[in-house]
JSON list of C-alpha atoms in Angstrom, two decimals:
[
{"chain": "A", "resi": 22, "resn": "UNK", "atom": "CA", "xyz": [0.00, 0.00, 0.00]},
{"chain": "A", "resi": 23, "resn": "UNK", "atom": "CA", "xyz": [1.35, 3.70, -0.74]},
{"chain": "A", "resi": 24, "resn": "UNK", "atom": "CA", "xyz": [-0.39, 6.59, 0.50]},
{"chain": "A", "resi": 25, "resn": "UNK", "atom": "CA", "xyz": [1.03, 9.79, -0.04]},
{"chain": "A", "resi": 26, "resn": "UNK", "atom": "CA", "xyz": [-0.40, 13.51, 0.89]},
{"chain": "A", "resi": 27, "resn": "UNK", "atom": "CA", "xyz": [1.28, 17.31, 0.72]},
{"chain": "A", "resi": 28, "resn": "UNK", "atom": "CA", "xyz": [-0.60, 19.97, 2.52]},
{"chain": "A", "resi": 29, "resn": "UNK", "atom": "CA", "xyz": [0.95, 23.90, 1.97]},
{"chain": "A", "resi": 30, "resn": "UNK", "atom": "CA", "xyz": [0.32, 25.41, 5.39]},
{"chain": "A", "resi": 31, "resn": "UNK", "atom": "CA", "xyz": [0.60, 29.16, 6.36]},
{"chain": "A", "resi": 32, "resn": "UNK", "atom": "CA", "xyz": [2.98, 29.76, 9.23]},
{"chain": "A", "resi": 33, "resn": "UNK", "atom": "CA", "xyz": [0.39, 30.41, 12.31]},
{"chain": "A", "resi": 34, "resn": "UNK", "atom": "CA", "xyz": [0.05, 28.13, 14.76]},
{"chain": "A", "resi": 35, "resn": "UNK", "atom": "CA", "xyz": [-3.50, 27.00, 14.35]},
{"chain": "A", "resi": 36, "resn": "UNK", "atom": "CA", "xyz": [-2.06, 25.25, 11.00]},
{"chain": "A", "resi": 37, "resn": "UNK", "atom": "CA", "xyz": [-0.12, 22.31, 13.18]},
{"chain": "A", "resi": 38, "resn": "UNK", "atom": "CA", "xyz": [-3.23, 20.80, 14.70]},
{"chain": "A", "resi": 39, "resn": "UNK", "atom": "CA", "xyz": [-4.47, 20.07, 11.13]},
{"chain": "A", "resi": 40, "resn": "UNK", "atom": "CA", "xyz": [-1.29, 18.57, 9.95]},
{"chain": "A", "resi": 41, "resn": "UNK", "atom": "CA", "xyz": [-1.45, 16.26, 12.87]},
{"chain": "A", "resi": 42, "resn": "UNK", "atom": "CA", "xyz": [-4.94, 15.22, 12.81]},
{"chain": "A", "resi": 43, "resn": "UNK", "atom": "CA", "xyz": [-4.60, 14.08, 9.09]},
{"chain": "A", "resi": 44, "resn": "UNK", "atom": "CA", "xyz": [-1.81, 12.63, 9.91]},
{"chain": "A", "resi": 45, "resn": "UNK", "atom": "CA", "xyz": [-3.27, 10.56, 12.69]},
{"chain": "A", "resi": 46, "resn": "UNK", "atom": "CA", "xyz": [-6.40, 10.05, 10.25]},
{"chain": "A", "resi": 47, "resn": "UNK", "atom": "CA", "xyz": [-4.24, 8.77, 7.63]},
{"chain": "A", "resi": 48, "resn": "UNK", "atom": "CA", "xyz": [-2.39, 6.07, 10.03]},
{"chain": "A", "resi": 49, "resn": "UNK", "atom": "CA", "xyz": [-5.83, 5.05, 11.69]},
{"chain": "A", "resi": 50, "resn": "UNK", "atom": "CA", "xyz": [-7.42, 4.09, 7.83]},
{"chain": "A", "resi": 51, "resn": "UNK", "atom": "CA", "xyz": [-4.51, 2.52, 6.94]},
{"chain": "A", "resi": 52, "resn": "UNK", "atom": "CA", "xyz": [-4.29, 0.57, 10.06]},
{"chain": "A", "resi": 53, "resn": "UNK", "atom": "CA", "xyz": [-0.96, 1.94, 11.35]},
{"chain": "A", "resi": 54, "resn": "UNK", "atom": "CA", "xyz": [-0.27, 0.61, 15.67]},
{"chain": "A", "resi": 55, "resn": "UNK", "atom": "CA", "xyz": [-0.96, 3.84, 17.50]},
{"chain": "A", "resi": 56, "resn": "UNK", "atom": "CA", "xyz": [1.31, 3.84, 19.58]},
{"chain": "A", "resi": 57, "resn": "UNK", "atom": "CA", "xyz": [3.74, 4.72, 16.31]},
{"chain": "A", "resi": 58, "resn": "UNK", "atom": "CA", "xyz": [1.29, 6.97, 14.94]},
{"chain": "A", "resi": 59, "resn": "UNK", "atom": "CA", "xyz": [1.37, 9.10, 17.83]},
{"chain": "A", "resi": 60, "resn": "UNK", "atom": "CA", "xyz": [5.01, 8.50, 18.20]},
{"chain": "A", "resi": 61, "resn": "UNK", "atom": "CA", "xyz": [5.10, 10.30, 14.75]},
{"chain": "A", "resi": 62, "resn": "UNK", "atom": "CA", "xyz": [2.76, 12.56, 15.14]},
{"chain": "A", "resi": 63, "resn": "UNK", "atom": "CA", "xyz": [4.46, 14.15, 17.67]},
{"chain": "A", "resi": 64, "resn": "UNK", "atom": "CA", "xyz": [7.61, 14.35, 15.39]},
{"chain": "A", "resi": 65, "resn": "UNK", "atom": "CA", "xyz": [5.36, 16.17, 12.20]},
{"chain": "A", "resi": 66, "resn": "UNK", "atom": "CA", "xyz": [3.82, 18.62, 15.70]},
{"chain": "A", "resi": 67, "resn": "UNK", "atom": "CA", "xyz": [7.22, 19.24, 16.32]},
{"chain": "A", "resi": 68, "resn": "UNK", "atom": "CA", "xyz": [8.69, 19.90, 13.45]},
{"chain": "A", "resi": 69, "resn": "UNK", "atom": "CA", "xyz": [5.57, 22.12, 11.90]},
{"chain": "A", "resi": 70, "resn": "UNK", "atom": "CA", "xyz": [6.35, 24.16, 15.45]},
{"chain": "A", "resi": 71, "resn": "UNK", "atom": "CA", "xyz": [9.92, 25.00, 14.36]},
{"chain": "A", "resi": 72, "resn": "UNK", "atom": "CA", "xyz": [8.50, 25.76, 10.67]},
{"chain": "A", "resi": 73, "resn": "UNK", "atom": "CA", "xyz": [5.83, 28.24, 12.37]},
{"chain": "A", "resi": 74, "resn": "UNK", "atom": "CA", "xyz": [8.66, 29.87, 14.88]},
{"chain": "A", "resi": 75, "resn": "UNK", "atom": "CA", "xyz": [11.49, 30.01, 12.74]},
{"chain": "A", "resi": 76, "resn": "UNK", "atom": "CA", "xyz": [10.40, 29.40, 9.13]},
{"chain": "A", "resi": 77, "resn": "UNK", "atom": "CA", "xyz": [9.48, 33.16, 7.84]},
{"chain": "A", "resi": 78, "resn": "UNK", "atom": "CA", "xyz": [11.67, 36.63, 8.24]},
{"chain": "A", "resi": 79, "resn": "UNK", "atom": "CA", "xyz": [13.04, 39.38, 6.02]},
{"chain": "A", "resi": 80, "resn": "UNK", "atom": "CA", "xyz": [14.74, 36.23, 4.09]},
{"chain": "A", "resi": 81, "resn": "UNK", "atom": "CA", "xyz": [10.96, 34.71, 3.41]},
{"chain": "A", "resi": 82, "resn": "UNK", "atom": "CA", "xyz": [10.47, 34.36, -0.05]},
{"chain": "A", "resi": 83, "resn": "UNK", "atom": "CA", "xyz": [6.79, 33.35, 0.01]},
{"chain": "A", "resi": 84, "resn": "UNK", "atom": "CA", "xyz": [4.23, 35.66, 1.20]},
{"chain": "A", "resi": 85, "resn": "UNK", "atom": "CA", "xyz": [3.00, 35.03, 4.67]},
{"chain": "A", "resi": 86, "resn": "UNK", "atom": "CA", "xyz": [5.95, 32.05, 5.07]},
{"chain": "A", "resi": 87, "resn": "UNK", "atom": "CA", "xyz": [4.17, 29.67, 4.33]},
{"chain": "A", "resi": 88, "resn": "UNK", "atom": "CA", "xyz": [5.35, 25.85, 4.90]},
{"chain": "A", "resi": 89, "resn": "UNK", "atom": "CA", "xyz": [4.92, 22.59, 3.09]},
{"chain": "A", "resi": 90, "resn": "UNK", "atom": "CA", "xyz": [4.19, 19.26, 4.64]},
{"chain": "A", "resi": 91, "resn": "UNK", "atom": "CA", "xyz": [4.41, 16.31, 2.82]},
{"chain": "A", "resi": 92, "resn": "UNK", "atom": "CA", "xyz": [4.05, 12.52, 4.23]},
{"chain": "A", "resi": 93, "resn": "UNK", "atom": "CA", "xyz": [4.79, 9.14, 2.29]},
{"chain": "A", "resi": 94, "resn": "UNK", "atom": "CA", "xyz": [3.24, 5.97, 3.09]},
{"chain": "A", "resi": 95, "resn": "UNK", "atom": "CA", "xyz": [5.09, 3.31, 1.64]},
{"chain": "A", "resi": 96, "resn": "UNK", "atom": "CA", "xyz": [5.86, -0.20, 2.53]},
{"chain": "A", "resi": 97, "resn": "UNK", "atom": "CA", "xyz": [6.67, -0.58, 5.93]},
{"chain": "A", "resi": 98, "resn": "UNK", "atom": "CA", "xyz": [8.00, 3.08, 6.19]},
{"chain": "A", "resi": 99, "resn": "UNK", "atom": "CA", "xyz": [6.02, 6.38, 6.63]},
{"chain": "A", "resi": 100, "resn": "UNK", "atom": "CA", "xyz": [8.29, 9.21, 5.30]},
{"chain": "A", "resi": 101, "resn": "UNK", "atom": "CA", "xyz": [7.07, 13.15, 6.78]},
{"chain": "A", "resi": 102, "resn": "UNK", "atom": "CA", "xyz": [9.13, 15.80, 5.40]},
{"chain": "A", "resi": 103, "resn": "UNK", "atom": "CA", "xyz": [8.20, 19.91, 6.93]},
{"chain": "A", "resi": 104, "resn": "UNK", "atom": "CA", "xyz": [10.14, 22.38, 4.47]},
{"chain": "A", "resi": 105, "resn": "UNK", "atom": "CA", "xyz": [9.79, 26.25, 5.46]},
{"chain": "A", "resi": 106, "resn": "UNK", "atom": "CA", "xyz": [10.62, 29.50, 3.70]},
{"chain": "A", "resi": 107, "resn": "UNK", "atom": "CA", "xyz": [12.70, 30.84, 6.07]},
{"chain": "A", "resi": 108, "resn": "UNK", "atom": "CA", "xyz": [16.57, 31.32, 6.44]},
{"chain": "A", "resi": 109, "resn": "UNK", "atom": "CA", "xyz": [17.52, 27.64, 7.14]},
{"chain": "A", "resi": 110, "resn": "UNK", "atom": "CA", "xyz": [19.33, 25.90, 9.78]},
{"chain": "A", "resi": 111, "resn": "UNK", "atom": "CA", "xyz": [23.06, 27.94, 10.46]},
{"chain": "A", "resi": 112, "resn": "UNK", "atom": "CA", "xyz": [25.77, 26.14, 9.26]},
{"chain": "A", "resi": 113, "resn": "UNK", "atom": "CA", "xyz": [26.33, 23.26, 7.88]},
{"chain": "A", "resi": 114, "resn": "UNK", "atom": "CA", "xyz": [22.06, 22.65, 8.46]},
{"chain": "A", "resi": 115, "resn": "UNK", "atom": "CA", "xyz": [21.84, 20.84, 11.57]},
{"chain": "A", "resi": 116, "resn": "UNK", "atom": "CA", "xyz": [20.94, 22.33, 14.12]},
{"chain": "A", "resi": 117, "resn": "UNK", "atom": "CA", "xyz": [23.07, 22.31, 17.33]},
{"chain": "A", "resi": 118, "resn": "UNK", "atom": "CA", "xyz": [21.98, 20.21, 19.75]},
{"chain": "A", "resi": 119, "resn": "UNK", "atom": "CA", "xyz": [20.64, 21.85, 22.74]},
{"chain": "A", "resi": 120, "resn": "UNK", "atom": "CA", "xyz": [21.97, 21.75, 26.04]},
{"chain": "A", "resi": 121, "resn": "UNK", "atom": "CA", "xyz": [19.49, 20.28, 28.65]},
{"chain": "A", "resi": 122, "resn": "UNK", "atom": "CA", "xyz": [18.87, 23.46, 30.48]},
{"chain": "A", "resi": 123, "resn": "UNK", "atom": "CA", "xyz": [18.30, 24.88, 26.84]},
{"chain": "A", "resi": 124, "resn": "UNK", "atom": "CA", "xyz": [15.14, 27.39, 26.24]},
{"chain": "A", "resi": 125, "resn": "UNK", "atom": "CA", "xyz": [14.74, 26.52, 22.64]},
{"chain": "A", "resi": 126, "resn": "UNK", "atom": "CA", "xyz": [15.43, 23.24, 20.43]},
{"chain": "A", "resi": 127, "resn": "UNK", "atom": "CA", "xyz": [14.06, 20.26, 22.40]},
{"chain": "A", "resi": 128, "resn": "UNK", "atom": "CA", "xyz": [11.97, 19.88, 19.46]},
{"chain": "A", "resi": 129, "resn": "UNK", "atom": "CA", "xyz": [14.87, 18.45, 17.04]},
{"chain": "A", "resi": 130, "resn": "UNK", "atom": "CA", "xyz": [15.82, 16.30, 19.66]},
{"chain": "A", "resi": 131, "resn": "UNK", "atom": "CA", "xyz": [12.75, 15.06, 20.26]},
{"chain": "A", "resi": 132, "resn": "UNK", "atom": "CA", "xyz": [12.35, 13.76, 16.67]},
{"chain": "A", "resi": 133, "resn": "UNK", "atom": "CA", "xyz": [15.42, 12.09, 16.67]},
{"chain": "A", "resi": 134, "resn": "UNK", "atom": "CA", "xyz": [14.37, 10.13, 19.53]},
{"chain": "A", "resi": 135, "resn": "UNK", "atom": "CA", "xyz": [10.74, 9.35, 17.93]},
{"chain": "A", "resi": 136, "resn": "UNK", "atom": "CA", "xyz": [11.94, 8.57, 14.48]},
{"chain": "A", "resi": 137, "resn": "UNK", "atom": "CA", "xyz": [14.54, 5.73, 12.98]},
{"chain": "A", "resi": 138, "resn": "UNK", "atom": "CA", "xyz": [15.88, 8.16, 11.02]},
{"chain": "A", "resi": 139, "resn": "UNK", "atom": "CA", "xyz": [15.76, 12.27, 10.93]},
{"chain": "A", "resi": 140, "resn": "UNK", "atom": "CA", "xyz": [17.65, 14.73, 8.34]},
{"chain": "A", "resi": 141, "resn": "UNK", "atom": "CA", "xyz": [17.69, 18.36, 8.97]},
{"chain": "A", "resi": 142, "resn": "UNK", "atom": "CA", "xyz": [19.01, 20.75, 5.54]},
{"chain": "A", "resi": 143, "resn": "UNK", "atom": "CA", "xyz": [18.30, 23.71, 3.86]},
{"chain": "A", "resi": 144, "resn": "UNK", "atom": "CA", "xyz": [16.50, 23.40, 0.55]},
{"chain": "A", "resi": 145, "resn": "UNK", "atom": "CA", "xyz": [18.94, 24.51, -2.31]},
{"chain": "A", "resi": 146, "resn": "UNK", "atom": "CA", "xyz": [18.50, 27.76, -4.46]},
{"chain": "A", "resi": 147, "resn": "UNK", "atom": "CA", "xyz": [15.05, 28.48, -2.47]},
{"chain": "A", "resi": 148, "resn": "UNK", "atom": "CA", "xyz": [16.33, 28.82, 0.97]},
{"chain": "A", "resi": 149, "resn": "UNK", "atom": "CA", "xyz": [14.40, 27.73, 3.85]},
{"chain": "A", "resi": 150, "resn": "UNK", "atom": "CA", "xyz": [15.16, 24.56, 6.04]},
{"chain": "A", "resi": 151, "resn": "UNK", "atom": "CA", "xyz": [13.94, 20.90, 5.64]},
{"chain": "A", "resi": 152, "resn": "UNK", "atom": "CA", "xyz": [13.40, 18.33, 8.67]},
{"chain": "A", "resi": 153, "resn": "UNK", "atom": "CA", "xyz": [12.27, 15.24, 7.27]},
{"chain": "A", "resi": 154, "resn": "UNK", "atom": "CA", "xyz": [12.35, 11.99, 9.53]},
{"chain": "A", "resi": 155, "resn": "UNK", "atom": "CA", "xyz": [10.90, 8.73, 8.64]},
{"chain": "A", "resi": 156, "resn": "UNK", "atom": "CA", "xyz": [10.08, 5.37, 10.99]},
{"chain": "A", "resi": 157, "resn": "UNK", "atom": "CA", "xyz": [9.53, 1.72, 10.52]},
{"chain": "A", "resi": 158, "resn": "UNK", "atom": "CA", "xyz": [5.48, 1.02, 10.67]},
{"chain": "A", "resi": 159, "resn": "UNK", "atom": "CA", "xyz": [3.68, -1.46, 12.78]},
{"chain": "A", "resi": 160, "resn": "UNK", "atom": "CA", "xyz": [0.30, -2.54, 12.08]},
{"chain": "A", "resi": 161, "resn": "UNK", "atom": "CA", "xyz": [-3.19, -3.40, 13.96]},
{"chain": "A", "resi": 162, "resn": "UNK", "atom": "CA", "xyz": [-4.38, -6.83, 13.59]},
{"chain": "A", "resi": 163, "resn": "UNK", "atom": "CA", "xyz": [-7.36, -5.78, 11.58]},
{"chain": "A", "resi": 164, "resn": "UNK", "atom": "CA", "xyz": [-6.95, -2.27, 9.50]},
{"chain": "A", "resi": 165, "resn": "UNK", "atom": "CA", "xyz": [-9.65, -0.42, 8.39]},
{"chain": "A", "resi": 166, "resn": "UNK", "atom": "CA", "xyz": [-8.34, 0.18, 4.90]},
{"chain": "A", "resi": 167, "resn": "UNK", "atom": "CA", "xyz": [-8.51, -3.00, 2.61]},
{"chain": "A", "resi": 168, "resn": "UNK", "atom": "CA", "xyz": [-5.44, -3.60, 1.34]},
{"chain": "A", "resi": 169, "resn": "UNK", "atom": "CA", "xyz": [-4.89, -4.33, -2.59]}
]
């Protein structure tokens, strides 16, 4: 089974809720364990929080910085990527992991310990930073979506 959806979100904070609810939607019809869908869904809420905080500025080059979320169901994988408009990670486009006493960047952390594997860039020519992360699926005995 593949399913595969890409919402364009603007940056307020109202827009994370809806990323995560079809999200969790999509894993429940396709019969995804929840305890992994809400171990990713707390990833995408995450990551869509750092797009919403950090994702815009006088570097935006959509109006509004708007950000793009995009998950793949595929296999035995779910793949959620959360590209902004903003300036991008500093550096080399990881960001530096936070002390524990840190204010700020829990969040990336936090993904990395949800997912099996997490990448954090900038997008290329556009600007703007990409977080995508994707995890290993596990599946209810009986799922609500036939499968093909």
């Amino acid at each position: 089974m593949s399913i595969w959806w890409s919402l364009h979100l603007r940056r307020e904070a109202a827009s994370v809720p809806l990323a995560r609810r079809l999200l969790l939607g999509t894993m429940e019809t396709a019969g995804v364990d929840p305890d992994v869908s809400y171990e990713l869904s707390v990833a995408l809420t995450e990551a869509c929080a750092n797009a919403v905080e950090h994702g815009g500025g006088a570097g935006s080059r959509e109006p509004g910085g708007a950000y793009r979320v995009t998950a793949y169901l595929d296999g035995e994988t779910c793949r959620i990527e959360v590209a902004d408009s903003g300036p991008g990670f500093p550096g080399a486009g990881a960001p530096a992991v936070p002390s524990d006493e840190a204010e700020h960047g829990r969040g990336m952390r936090l993904i990395e310990e949800l997912a099996d594997h997490v990448q954090f860039g900038n997008r290329s020519g556009r600007g703007g930073a990409v977080v995508s992360f994707d995890k290993l699926l596990k599946w209810r005995d009986s799922p609500s979506l036939l499968m093909a």
